[in-house]
mmCIF file of C-alpha atoms in Angstrom:
data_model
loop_
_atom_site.group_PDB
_atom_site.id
_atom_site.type_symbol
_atom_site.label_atom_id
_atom_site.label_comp_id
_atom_site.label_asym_id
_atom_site.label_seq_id
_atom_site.Cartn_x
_atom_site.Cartn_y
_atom_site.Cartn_z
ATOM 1 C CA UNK A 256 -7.899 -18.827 8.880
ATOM 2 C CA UNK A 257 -6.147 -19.517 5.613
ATOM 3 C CA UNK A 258 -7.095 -18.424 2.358
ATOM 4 C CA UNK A 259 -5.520 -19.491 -1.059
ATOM 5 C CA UNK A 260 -5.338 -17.552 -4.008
ATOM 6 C CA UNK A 261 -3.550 -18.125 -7.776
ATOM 7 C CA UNK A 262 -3.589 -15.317 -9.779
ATOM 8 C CA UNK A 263 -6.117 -13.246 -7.567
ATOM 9 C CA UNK A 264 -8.381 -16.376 -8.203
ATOM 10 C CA UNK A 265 -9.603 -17.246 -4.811
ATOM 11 C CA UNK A 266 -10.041 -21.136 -4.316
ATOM 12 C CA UNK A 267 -13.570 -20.984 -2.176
ATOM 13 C CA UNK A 268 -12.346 -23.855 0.263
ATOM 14 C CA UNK A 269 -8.817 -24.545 1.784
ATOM 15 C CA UNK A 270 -6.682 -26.752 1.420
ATOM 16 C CA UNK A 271 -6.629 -29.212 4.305
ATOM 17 C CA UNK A 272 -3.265 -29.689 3.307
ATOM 18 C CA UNK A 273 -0.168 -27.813 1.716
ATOM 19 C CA UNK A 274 2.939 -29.605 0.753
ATOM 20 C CA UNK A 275 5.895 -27.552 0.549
ATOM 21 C CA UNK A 276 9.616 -28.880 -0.510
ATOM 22 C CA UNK A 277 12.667 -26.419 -0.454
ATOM 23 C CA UNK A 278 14.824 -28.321 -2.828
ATOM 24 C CA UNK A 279 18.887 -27.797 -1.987
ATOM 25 C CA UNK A 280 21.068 -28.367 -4.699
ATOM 26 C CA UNK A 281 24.572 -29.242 -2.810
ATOM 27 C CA UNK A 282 26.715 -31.402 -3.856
ATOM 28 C CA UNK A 283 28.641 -34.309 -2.217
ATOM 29 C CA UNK A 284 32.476 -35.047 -3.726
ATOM 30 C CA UNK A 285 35.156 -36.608 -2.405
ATOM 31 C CA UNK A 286 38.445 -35.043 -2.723
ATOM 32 C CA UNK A 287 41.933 -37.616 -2.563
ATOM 33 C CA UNK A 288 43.181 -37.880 0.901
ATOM 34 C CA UNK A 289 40.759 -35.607 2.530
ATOM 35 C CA UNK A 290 37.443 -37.517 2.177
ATOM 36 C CA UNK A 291 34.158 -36.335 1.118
ATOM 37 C CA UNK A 292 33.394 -32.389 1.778
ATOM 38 C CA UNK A 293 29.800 -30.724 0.605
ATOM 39 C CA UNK A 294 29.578 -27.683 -2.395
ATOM 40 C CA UNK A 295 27.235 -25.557 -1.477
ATOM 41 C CA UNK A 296 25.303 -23.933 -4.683
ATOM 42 C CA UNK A 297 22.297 -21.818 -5.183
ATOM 43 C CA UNK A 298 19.345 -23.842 -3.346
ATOM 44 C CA UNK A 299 17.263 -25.780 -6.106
ATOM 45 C CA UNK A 300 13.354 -24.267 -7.320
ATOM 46 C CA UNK A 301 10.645 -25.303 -4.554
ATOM 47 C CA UNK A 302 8.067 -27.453 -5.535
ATOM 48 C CA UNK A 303 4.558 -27.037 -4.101
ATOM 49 C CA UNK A 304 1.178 -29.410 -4.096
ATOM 50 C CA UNK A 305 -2.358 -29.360 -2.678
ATOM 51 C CA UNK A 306 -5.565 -30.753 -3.388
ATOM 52 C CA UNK A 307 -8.372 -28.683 -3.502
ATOM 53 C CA UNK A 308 -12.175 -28.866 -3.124
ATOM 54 C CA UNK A 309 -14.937 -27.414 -6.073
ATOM 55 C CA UNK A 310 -18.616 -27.851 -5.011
ATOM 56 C CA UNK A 311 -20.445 -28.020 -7.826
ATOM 57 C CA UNK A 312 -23.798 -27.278 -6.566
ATOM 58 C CA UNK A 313 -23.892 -26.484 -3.425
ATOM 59 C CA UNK A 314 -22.437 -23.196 -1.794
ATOM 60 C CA UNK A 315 -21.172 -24.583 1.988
ATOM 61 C CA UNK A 316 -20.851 -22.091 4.819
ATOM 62 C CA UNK A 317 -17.376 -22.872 5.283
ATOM 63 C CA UNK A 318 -16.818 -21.755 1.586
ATOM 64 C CA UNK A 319 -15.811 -17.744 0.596
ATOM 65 C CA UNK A 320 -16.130 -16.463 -2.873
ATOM 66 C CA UNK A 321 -15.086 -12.912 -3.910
ATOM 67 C CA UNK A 322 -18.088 -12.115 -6.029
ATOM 68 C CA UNK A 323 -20.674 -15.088 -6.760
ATOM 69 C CA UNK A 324 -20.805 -18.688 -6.965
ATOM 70 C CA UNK A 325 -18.344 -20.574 -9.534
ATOM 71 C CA UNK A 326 -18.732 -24.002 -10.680
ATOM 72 C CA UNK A 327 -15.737 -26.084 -11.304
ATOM 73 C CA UNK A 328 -15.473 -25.728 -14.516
ATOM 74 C CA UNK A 329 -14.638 -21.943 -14.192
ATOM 75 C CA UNK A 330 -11.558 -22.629 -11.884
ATOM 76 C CA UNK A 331 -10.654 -26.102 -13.975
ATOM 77 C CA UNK A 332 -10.776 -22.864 -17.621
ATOM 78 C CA UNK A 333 -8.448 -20.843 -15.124
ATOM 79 C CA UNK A 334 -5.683 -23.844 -14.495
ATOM 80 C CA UNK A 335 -5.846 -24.863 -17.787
ATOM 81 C CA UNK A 336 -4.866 -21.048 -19.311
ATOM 82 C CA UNK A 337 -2.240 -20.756 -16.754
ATOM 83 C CA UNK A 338 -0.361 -24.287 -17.387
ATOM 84 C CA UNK A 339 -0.935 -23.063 -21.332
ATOM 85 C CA UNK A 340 0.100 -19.737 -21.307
ATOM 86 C CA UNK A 341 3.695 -20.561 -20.411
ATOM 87 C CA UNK A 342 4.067 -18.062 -18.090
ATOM 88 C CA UNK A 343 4.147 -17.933 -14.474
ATOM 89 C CA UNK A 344 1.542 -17.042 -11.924
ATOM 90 C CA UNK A 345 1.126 -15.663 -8.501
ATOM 91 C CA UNK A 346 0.507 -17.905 -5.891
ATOM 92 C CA UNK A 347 -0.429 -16.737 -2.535
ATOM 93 C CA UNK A 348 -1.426 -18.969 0.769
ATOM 94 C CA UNK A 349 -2.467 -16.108 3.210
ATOM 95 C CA UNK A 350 -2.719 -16.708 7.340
ATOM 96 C CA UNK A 351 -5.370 -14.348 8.917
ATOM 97 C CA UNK A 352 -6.400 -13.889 12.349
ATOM 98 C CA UNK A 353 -9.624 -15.118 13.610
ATOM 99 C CA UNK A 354 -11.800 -12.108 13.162
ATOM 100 C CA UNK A 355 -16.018 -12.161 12.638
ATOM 101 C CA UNK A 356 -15.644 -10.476 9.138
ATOM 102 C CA UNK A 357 -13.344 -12.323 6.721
ATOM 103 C CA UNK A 358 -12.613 -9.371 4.374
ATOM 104 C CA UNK A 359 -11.198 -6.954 7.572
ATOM 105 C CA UNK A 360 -9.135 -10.373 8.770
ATOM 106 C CA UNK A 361 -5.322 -9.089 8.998
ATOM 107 C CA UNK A 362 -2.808 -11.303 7.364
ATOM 108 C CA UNK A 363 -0.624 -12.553 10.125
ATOM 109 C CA UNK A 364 2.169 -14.157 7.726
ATOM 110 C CA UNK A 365 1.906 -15.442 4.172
ATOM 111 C CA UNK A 366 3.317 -17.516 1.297
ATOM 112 C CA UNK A 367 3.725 -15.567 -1.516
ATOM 113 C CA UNK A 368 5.847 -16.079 -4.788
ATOM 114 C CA UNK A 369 5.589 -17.088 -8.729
ATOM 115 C CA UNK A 370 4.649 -20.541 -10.377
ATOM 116 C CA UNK A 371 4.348 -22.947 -12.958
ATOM 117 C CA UNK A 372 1.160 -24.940 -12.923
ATOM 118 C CA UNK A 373 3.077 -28.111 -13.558
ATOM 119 C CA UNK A 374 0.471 -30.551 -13.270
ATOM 120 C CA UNK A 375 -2.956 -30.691 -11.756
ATOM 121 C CA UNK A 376 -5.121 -33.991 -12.028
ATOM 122 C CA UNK A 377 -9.552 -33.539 -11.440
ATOM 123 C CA UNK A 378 -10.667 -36.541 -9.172
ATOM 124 C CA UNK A 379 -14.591 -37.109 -9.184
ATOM 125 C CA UNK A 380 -16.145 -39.460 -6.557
ATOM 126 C CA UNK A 381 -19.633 -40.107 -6.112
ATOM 127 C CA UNK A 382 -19.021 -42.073 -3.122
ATOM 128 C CA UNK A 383 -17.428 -39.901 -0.956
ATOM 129 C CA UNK A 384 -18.117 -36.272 -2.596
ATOM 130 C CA UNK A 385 -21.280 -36.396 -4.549
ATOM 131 C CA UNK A 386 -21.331 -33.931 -7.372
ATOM 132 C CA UNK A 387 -18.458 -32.001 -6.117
ATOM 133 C CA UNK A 388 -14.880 -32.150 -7.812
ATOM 134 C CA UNK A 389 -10.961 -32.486 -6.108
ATOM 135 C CA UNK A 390 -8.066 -31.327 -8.204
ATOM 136 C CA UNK A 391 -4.967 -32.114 -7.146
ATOM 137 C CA UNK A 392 -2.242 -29.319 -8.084
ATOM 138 C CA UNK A 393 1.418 -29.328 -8.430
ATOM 139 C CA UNK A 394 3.192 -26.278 -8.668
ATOM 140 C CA UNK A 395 7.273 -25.220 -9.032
ATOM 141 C CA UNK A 396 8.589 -22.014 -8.480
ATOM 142 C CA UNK A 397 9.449 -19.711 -10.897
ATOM 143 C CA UNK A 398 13.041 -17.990 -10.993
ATOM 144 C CA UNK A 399 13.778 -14.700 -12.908
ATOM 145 C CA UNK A 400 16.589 -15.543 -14.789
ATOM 146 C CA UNK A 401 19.202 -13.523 -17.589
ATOM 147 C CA UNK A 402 22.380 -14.280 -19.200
ATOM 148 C CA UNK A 403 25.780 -13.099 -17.599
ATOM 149 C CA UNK A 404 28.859 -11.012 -18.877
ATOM 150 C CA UNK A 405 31.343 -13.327 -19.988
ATOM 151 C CA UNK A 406 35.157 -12.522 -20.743
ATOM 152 C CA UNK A 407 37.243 -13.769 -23.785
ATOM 153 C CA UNK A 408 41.413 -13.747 -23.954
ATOM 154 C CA UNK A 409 41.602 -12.521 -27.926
ATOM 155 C CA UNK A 410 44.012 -14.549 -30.010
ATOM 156 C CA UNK A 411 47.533 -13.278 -29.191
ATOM 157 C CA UNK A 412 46.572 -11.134 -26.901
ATOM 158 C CA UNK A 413 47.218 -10.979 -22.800
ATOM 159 C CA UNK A 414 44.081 -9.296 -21.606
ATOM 160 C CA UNK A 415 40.963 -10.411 -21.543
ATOM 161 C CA UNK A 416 37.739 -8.384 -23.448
ATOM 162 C CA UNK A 417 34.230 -9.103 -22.641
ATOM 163 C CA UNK A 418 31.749 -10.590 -24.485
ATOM 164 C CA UNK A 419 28.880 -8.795 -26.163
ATOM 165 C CA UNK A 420 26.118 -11.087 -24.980
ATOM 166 C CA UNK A 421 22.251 -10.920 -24.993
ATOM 167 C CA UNK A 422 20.709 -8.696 -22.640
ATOM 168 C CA UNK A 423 18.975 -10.436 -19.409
ATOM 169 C CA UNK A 424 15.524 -12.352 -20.741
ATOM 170 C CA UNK A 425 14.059 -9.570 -18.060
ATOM 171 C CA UNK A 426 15.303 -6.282 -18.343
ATOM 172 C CA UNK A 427 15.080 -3.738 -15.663
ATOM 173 C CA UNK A 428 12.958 -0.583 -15.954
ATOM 174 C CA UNK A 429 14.095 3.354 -15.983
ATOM 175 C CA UNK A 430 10.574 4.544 -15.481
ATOM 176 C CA UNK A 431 9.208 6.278 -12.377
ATOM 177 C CA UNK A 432 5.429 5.032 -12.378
ATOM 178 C CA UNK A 433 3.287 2.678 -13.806
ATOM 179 C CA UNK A 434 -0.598 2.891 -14.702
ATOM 180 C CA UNK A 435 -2.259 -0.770 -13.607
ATOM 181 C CA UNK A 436 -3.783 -2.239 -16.556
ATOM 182 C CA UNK A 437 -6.471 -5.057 -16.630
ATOM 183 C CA UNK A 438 -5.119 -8.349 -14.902
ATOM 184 C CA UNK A 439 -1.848 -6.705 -13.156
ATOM 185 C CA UNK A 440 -0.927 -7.771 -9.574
ATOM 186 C CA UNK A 441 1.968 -6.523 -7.645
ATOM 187 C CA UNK A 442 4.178 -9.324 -8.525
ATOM 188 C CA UNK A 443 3.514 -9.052 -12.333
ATOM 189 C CA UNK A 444 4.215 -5.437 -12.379
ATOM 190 C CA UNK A 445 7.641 -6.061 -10.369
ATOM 191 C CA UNK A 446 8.197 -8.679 -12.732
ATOM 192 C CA UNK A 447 7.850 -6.582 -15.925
ATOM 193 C CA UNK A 448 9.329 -3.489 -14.849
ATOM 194 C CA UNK A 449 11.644 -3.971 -12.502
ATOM 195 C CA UNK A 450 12.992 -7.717 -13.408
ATOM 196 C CA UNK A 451 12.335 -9.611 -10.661
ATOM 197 C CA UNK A 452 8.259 -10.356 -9.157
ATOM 198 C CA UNK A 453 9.944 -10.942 -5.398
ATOM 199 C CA UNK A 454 10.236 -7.093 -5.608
ATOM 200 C CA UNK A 455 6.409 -6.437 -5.366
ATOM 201 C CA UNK A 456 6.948 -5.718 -1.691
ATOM 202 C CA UNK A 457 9.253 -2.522 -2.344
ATOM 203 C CA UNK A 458 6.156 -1.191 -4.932
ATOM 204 C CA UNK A 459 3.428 -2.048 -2.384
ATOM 205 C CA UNK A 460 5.714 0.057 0.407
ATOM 206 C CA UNK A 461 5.697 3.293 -1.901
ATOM 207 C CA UNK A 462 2.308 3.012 -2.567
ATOM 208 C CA UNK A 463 0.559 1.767 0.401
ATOM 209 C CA UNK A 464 -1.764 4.374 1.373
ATOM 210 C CA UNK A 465 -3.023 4.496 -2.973
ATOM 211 C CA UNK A 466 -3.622 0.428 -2.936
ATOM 212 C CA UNK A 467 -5.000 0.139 0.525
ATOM 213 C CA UNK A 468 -7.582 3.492 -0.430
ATOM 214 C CA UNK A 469 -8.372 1.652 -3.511
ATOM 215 C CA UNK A 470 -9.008 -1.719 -2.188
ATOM 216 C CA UNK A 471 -10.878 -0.237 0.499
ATOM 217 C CA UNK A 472 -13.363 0.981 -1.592
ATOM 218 C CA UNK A 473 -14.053 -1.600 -3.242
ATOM 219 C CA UNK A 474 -14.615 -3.674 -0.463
ATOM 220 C CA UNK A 475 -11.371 -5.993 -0.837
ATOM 221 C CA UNK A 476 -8.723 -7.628 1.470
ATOM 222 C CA UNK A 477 -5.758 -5.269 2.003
ATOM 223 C CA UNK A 478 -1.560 -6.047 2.384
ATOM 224 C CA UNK A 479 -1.210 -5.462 -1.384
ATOM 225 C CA UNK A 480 -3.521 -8.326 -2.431
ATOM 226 C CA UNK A 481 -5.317 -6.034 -5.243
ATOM 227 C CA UNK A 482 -4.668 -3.151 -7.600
ATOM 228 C CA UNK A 483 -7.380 -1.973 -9.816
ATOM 229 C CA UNK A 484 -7.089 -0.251 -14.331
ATOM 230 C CA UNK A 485 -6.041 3.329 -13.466
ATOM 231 C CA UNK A 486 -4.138 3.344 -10.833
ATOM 232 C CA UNK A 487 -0.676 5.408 -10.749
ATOM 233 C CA UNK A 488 1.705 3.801 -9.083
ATOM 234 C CA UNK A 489 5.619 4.912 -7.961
ATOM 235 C CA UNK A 490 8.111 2.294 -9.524
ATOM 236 C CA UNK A 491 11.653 1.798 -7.086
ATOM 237 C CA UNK A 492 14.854 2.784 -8.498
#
């Protein structure tokens, strides 16, 4: 069972199909005398795109909603304010074993990192899906980045000084906790506070037994999926 999420917005059908491309960024040259050798460098952004499905009137069987029954246009509102807001997003494709009750399903593996909404383009067929709506989305990842120390050789001098630079566009955190505000996730937080959203799973591990009581209670998936206003939670070093 898969279930796909962006921004703890869950899509209410799956995607029959997920394309994801692992871009490499070598480089070929050739050197004189000794032919053509490859560069390796730091593998390129992965781009990812799916097409999904918004019924529009009816609520199928095969479709799950967290809380009630959304009409495109609330999902179409929620892509447009993430490809505006110029920030990035979670995006989560979760694989769950084949249990009767969806929300006690375990996650078996997932795909889980930050985005860009690059693109996402609202088909509407009469012929072959009535009233409801496909969007097809395209998504890149999103990279923490920062600038770097550089060193200088001062005019008649022999050793080199370094630079006084900018500090990184994310800088990491010296506090020990963090109270959840309204619209955090795991990968947010990490992202604000410690530099870097890949780092959600070393929050989630500190505070496991908190978010999983939490979500629990309110009658939520677990693995770190959800954090609720209030919460306390321990921040790595």
């Amino acid at each position: 069972m898969y279930r796909m999420y962006i921004d703890k917005v869950l899509f209410p059908v799956t995607p029959g199909k997920l394309q994801v491309n692992i871009n490499g960024a070598n480089k070929t040259i050739t050197l004189i005398n000794e032919g053509e050798v490859n560069l390796i460098k730091t593998p390129g952004l992965t781009d990812i795109s799916t097409e999904v499905l918004l019924p529009t009137l009816t609520r199928y069987p095969f479709a799950v909603y967290l809380d009630e029954f959304h009409t495109p246009d609330w999902y179409l509102d929620h892509l447009e304010k993430w490809k505006q807001s110029r920030e990035p997003v979670a995006f989560k494709m979760l694989r769950e074993s084949p249990e009767a009750e969806w929300k006690s399903r375990s996650t078996l593996w997932s795909t889980d990192f930050l985005v860009t909404i690059e693109d996402y383009k609202i088909e509407e067929d009469a012929a072959e899906q009535g009233f409801d709506v496909v969007v097809s989305i395209t998504m890149k990842q999103y990279r923490d980045w920062g600038a770097k120390k550089l060193l200088r050789r001062p005019k008649g001098k022999t050793k080199y000084q370094k630079l006084s630079v900018k500090k990184s566009r994310r800088s990491k955190s010296s506090a020990k906790s963090y109270i959840v505000k309204k619209g955090d996730s795991l990968m947010t937080i990490a992202k604000k506070q410690l530099g870097n959203g890949s780092r959600w799973k070393e929050i989630y591990k500190l505070n496991k037994s908190t978010i999983e009581t939490r979500a629990k209670k309110k009658g939520k998936p677990g693995n770190g999926q959800w954090v609720f206003p209030g919460e306390k939670l321990k921040l790595p070093k």
